[in-house]
Amino acid sequence: MTDAVRPVEPRERPPAPEPAAALPLDAHDVVASVDAGLRARILHDSLARTIWRIALPAIVSSLLLTLFASVDAYWVGTRIGAEGLAAVSTSLFWIWVIVSLAEMVSVGLTAVAARRHGEGRPDDAARAVGDAVLFAVALGLVVSVAGLLALDHLFAWMHTPPGVTALGRRYLGAWLVGAPLVYGYFAVDAGFRASGNTRTPFALLAAATSVTLVLDPALILGLGGLPRLGIIGAGVAGSATRGIGFAVGLWLLVRARLVRFARPNPATLALIARIGLPTALTGVLFSLIYVALTPITTRFGTPALAALGLGHRVESWLFMIGVGGGAAAAAVVGQNLGAGQPARAARAGWITLAFTSVPGLIMCVLELAIPRQLAAIFTHDPVVIVEAARYLSIAAWSQLVVTAEIVLEGALGGAGYTLPPMVASTALTALRIPLAAWAAARWGAVGIWWTISLTAVSRGLAMMALWRAGRWQRTSV
């Protein structure tokens, strides 16, 4: 149900805020980062400068996760081999399902809490954060138990080779055990971002990633007196990154009075779920479509599966830049809509997209110029390198518009407008299954790579069309 965003009385612009140079590492700094000065910047300051201040920490935070994922792929690919890399790649399709469900809470909470902050109702925003944290941890526990019980079936559905299946079960099983902490992290992260504070999540993630970058090879290889866990160690380290961020972040939220715990309000939970569910379903269906693509790719052997995962690792750097930009755009859009400034919210989406399109151009050039060198970072297997280089050369063109999909989908989520993006994205992604089967029969694995690239371009163009149409400006939250 939608109607026009109700106007609000004009607010007197407060004095200029203090410079945002230092990272808030204690509760007093966190409070300072969400005071009237920060809110004034979001609602009244230069949009380009405001978005840059908010987006940069969010983007760097996302890149820290990508750094860990890339280092993880390096250790698995070079120490365990192509089967290990393929096991992690196929496990990631299910991890995407897990993370997509967590994003239901994250996207819904960002829209609700950002709107309340924009309306000048911080207590209601804090209550929403508290309800979301409890909901997220409970949901993560359910997902963890269900995933562990279904673990054998998850790989059977993908028809992965026996060696890949054995390693994948260990990696994904270790990741599933930590799912409740991962879900909690998504809610804590959204609580900060909805207030416009992206620096504290960055500081949290920087500390957690520093720990897990050491923990990852130590658990895989058994260094420093730790047990040699092999690929299980990679799964443990992966979930630990967000688990550490959740524990410390929750403490900071409590001290900063950005979260209030009480009996969960069913109406708030229903609103968060209603807003976030379409985005979550988009991610779940996206992941399941990759599960359906896996048997098609498996026909070309383990190197093709490894190349698919390796290509994703390289592309994840740009993808996460888009995720960070989208998180910043969601906060700015949500607060400006709450303050009755839809035109300013619209400009925020385009400006954020312009910022993130520059790295897209750089990544396109790199994937065209040095695809083999990029692939060789993660594996010594010459067959995998050749196939991954083909994938990167074809996918390079999609890098020009891939951030349009991610940034504008985040901005649309911040407005609470999530159903139409879900329909558009899911429909275009679903086309991959028949198109990949048809293309693979004629051109082999190259046909699959072209299918993935062209549908990615289509999704980016679809999000641009939805943002330009402007119907999201009339969404009630």
PDB file of N, CA, C and O in Angstrom, residues 1-40:
ATOM      1  N   MET A   1       0.863  -1.190   0.000  1.00  0.00           N
ATOM      2  CA  MET A   1       0.000   0.000   0.000  1.00  0.00           C
ATOM      3  C   MET A   1       0.892   1.230   0.000  1.00  0.00           C
ATOM      4  O   MET A   1       1.806   1.339   0.800  1.00  0.00           O
ATOM      5  N   THR A   2       0.643   2.148  -0.863  1.00  0.00           N
ATOM      6  CA  THR A   2       1.479   3.343  -0.958  1.00  0.00           C
ATOM      7  C   THR A   2       0.616   4.583  -0.970  1.00  0.00           C
ATOM      8  O   THR A   2      -0.537   4.572  -1.377  1.00  0.00           O
ATOM      9  N   ASP A   3       1.184   5.668  -0.486  1.00  0.00           N
ATOM     10  CA  ASP A   3       0.573   6.973  -0.619  1.00  0.00           C
ATOM     11  C   ASP A   3       1.677   7.999  -0.577  1.00  0.00           C
ATOM     12  O   ASP A   3       2.832   7.677  -0.404  1.00  0.00           O
ATOM     13  N   ALA A   4       1.322   9.250  -0.765  1.00  0.00           N
ATOM     14  CA  ALA A   4       2.344  10.295  -0.804  1.00  0.00           C
ATOM     15  C   ALA A   4       3.018  10.425   0.548  1.00  0.00           C
ATOM     16  O   ALA A   4       2.395  10.286   1.590  1.00  0.00           O
ATOM     17  N   VAL A   5       4.322  10.665   0.532  1.00  0.00           N
ATOM     18  CA  VAL A   5       5.055  10.903   1.767  1.00  0.00           C
ATOM     19  C   VAL A   5       4.549  12.202   2.375  1.00  0.00           C
ATOM     20  O   VAL A   5       4.511  13.240   1.723  1.00  0.00           O
ATOM     21  N   ARG A   6       4.149  12.151   3.645  1.00  0.00           N
ATOM     22  CA  ARG A   6       3.567  13.351   4.234  1.00  0.00           C
ATOM     23  C   ARG A   6       4.635  14.419   4.438  1.00  0.00           C
ATOM     24  O   ARG A   6       5.756  14.122   4.819  1.00  0.00           O
ATOM     25  N   PRO A   7       4.302  15.689   4.186  1.00  0.00           N
ATOM     26  CA  PRO A   7       5.275  16.766   4.356  1.00  0.00           C
ATOM     27  C   PRO A   7       5.560  16.994   5.835  1.00  0.00           C
ATOM     28  O   PRO A   7       4.748  16.691   6.698  1.00  0.00           O
ATOM     29  N   VAL A   8       6.702  17.556   6.121  1.00  0.00           N
ATOM     30  CA  VAL A   8       7.072  17.895   7.490  1.00  0.00           C
ATOM     31  C   VAL A   8       7.396  19.371   7.544  1.00  0.00           C
ATOM     32  O   VAL A   8       7.706  19.997   6.540  1.00  0.00           O
ATOM     33  N   GLU A   9       7.302  19.906   8.744  1.00  0.00           N
ATOM     34  CA  GLU A   9       7.612  21.318   8.905  1.00  0.00           C
ATOM     35  C   GLU A   9       9.095  21.548   8.647  1.00  0.00           C
ATOM     36  O   GLU A   9       9.933  20.739   9.041  1.00  0.00           O
ATOM     37  N   PRO A  10       9.476  22.641   7.983  1.00  0.00           N
ATOM     38  CA  PRO A  10      10.889  22.896   7.740  1.00  0.00           C
ATOM     39  C   PRO A  10      11.630  23.058   9.050  1.00  0.00           C
ATOM     40  O   PRO A  10      11.133  23.644  10.006  1.00  0.00           O
ATOM     41  N   ARG A  11      12.843  22.513   9.074  1.00  0.00           N
ATOM     42  CA  ARG A  11      13.648  22.549  10.277  1.00  0.00           C
ATOM     43  C   ARG A  11      14.756  23.579  10.126  1.00  0.00           C
ATOM     44  O   ARG A  11      15.342  23.706   9.066  1.00  0.00           O
ATOM     45  N   GLU A  12      15.026  24.244  11.256  1.00  0.00           N
ATOM     46  CA  GLU A  12      16.130  25.192  11.247  1.00  0.00           C
ATOM     47  C   GLU A  12      17.433  24.432  11.144  1.00  0.00           C
ATOM     48  O   GLU A  12      17.651  23.453  11.858  1.00  0.00           O
ATOM     49  N   ARG A  13      18.296  24.846  10.262  1.00  0.00           N
ATOM     50  CA  ARG A  13      19.562  24.148  10.065  1.00  0.00           C
ATOM     51  C   ARG A  13      20.481  24.406  11.256  1.00  0.00           C
ATOM     52  O   ARG A  13      20.765  25.551  11.606  1.00  0.00           O
ATOM     53  N   PRO A  14      20.978  23.348  11.931  1.00  0.00           N
ATOM     54  CA  PRO A  14      21.827  23.520  13.091  1.00  0.00           C
ATOM     55  C   PRO A  14      23.210  23.974  12.675  1.00  0.00           C
ATOM     56  O   PRO A  14      23.556  23.983  11.500  1.00  0.00           O
ATOM     57  N   PRO A  15      24.041  24.330  13.665  1.00  0.00           N
ATOM     58  CA  PRO A  15      25.404  24.745  13.341  1.00  0.00           C
ATOM     59  C   PRO A  15      26.148  23.650  12.616  1.00  0.00           C
ATOM     60  O   PRO A  15      25.819  22.469  12.726  1.00  0.00           O
ATOM     61  N   ALA A  16      27.178  24.055  11.867  1.00  0.00           N
ATOM     62  CA  ALA A  16      27.971  23.092  11.103  1.00  0.00           C
ATOM     63  C   ALA A  16      28.554  22.046  12.026  1.00  0.00           C
ATOM     64  O   ALA A  16      29.046  22.350  13.099  1.00  0.00           O
ATOM     65  N   PRO A  17      28.503  20.765  11.649  1.00  0.00           N
ATOM     66  CA  PRO A  17      29.012  19.686  12.496  1.00  0.00           C
ATOM     67  C   PRO A  17      30.527  19.655  12.508  1.00  0.00           C
ATOM     68  O   PRO A  17      31.186  20.228  11.657  1.00  0.00           O
ATOM     69  N   GLU A  18      31.032  18.890  13.472  1.00  0.00           N
ATOM     70  CA  GLU A  18      32.469  18.723  13.567  1.00  0.00           C
ATOM     71  C   GLU A  18      32.972  17.858  12.426  1.00  0.00           C
ATOM     72  O   GLU A  18      32.221  17.069  11.865  1.00  0.00           O
ATOM     73  N   PRO A  19      34.243  17.952  12.041  1.00  0.00           N
ATOM     74  CA  PRO A  19      34.787  17.141  10.966  1.00  0.00           C
ATOM     75  C   PRO A  19      34.674  15.667  11.293  1.00  0.00           C
ATOM     76  O   PRO A  19      34.817  15.253  12.431  1.00  0.00           O
ATOM     77  N   ALA A  20      34.437  14.862  10.231  1.00  0.00           N
ATOM     78  CA  ALA A  20      34.308  13.412  10.416  1.00  0.00           C
ATOM     79  C   ALA A  20      35.612  12.743  10.062  1.00  0.00           C
ATOM     80  O   ALA A  20      35.690  11.955   9.143  1.00  0.00           O
ATOM     81  N   ALA A  21      36.657  13.017  10.796  1.00  0.00           N
ATOM     82  CA  ALA A  21      37.965  12.491  10.439  1.00  0.00           C
ATOM     83  C   ALA A  21      38.284  11.214  11.169  1.00  0.00           C
ATOM     84  O   ALA A  21      38.840  10.287  10.613  1.00  0.00           O
ATOM     85  N   ALA A  22      37.951  11.167  12.462  1.00  0.00           N
ATOM     86  CA  ALA A  22      38.384  10.020  13.257  1.00  0.00           C
ATOM     87  C   ALA A  22      37.317   8.940  13.267  1.00  0.00           C
ATOM     88  O   ALA A  22      36.126   9.221  13.206  1.00  0.00           O
ATOM     89  N   LEU A  23      37.749   7.706  13.400  1.00  0.00           N
ATOM     90  CA  LEU A  23      36.811   6.609  13.516  1.00  0.00           C
ATOM     91  C   LEU A  23      36.265   6.558  14.933  1.00  0.00           C
ATOM     92  O   LEU A  23      37.030   6.659  15.901  1.00  0.00           O
ATOM     93  N   PRO A  24      34.939   6.404  15.122  1.00  0.00           N
ATOM     94  CA  PRO A  24      34.400   6.310  16.476  1.00  0.00           C
ATOM     95  C   PRO A  24      34.698   4.937  17.055  1.00  0.00           C
ATOM     96  O   PRO A  24      34.111   3.955  16.662  1.00  0.00           O
ATOM     97  N   LEU A  25      35.584   4.876  18.042  1.00  0.00           N
ATOM     98  CA  LEU A  25      35.986   3.599  18.602  1.00  0.00           C
ATOM     99  C   LEU A  25      35.448   3.403  20.007  1.00  0.00           C
ATOM    100  O   LEU A  25      35.714   2.386  20.629  1.00  0.00           O
ATOM    101  N   ASP A  26      34.742   4.398  20.583  1.00  0.00           N
ATOM    102  CA  ASP A  26      34.108   4.178  21.866  1.00  0.00           C
ATOM    103  C   ASP A  26      32.695   4.761  21.822  1.00  0.00           C
ATOM    104  O   ASP A  26      32.303   5.408  20.858  1.00  0.00           O
ATOM    105  N   ALA A  27      31.961   4.521  22.881  1.00  0.00           N
ATOM    106  CA  ALA A  27      30.539   4.877  22.864  1.00  0.00           C
ATOM    107  C   ALA A  27      30.324   6.373  22.711  1.00  0.00           C
ATOM    108  O   ALA A  27      29.364   6.804  22.084  1.00  0.00           O
ATOM    109  N   HIS A  28      31.188   7.193  23.287  1.00  0.00           N
ATOM    110  CA  HIS A  28      30.995   8.642  23.169  1.00  0.00           C
ATOM    111  C   HIS A  28      31.126   9.089  21.723  1.00  0.00           C
ATOM    112  O   HIS A  28      30.374   9.938  21.254  1.00  0.00           O
ATOM    113  N   ASP A  29      32.077   8.524  20.991  1.00  0.00           N
ATOM    114  CA  ASP A  29      32.231   8.873  19.583  1.00  0.00           C
ATOM    115  C   ASP A  29      31.045   8.388  18.776  1.00  0.00           C
ATOM    116  O   ASP A  29      30.627   9.013  17.813  1.00  0.00           O
ATOM    117  N   VAL A  30      30.507   7.221  19.155  1.00  0.00           N
ATOM    118  CA  VAL A  30      29.346   6.702  18.440  1.00  0.00           C
ATOM    119  C   VAL A  30      28.161   7.636  18.608  1.00  0.00           C
ATOM    120  O   VAL A  30      27.457   7.963  17.659  1.00  0.00           O
ATOM    121  N   VAL A  31      27.942   8.115  19.836  1.00  0.00           N
ATOM    122  CA  VAL A  31      26.845   9.039  20.069  1.00  0.00           C
ATOM    123  C   VAL A  31      27.036  10.302  19.249  1.00  0.00           C
ATOM    124  O   VAL A  31      26.110  10.817  18.623  1.00  0.00           O
ATOM    125  N   ALA A  32      28.267  10.802  19.215  1.00  0.00           N
ATOM    126  CA  ALA A  32      28.531  12.022  18.462  1.00  0.00           C
ATOM    127  C   ALA A  32      28.238  11.858  16.993  1.00  0.00           C
ATOM    128  O   ALA A  32      27.841  12.800  16.312  1.00  0.00           O
ATOM    129  N   SER A  33      28.404  10.633  16.496  1.00  0.00           N
ATOM    130  CA  SER A  33      28.231  10.412  15.063  1.00  0.00           C
ATOM    131  C   SER A  33      26.771  10.365  14.640  1.00  0.00           C
ATOM    132  O   SER A  33      26.479  10.353  13.455  1.00  0.00           O
ATOM    133  N   VAL A  34      25.860  10.283  15.598  1.00  0.00           N
ATOM    134  CA  VAL A  34      24.437  10.217  15.244  1.00  0.00           C
ATOM    135  C   VAL A  34      23.657  11.373  15.871  1.00  0.00           C
ATOM    136  O   VAL A  34      22.458  11.299  16.041  1.00  0.00           O
ATOM    137  N   ASP A  35      24.352  12.457  16.220  1.00  0.00           N
ATOM    138  CA  ASP A  35      23.671  13.581  16.816  1.00  0.00           C
ATOM    139  C   ASP A  35      22.993  14.426  15.739  1.00  0.00           C
ATOM    140  O   ASP A  35      22.937  14.069  14.569  1.00  0.00           O
ATOM    141  N   ALA A  36      22.511  15.596  16.162  1.00  0.00           N
ATOM    142  CA  ALA A  36      21.786  16.445  15.222  1.00  0.00           C
ATOM    143  C   ALA A  36      22.658  16.888  14.065  1.00  0.00           C
ATOM    144  O   ALA A  36      22.167  17.115  12.954  1.00  0.00           O
ATOM    145  N   GLY A  37      23.966  16.998  14.312  1.00  0.00           N
ATOM    146  CA  GLY A  37      24.861  17.424  13.239  1.00  0.00           C
ATOM    147  C   GLY A  37      24.890  16.438  12.100  1.00  0.00           C
ATOM    148  O   GLY A  37      24.821  16.819  10.930  1.00  0.00           O
ATOM    149  N   LEU A  38      24.964  15.136  12.411  1.00  0.00           N
ATOM    150  CA  LEU A  38      24.981  14.118  11.366  1.00  0.00           C
ATOM    151  C   LEU A  38      23.659  14.113  10.613  1.00  0.00           C
ATOM    152  O   LEU A  38      23.620  14.041   9.382  1.00  0.00           O
ATOM    153  N   ARG A  39      22.564  14.200  11.360  1.00  0.00           N
ATOM    154  CA  ARG A  39      21.257  14.200  10.714  1.00  0.00           C
ATOM    155  C   ARG A  39      21.106  15.415   9.800  1.00  0.00           C
ATOM    156  O   ARG A  39      20.529  15.336   8.714  1.00  0.00           O
ATOM    157  N   ALA A  40      21.665  16.548  10.234  1.00  0.00           N
ATOM    158  CA  ALA A  40      21.591  17.753   9.408  1.00  0.00           C
ATOM    159  C   ALA A  40      22.372  17.591   8.117  1.00  0.00           C
ATOM    160  O   ALA A  40      21.944  18.054   7.054  1.00  0.00           O
TER     161      ALA A  40
END
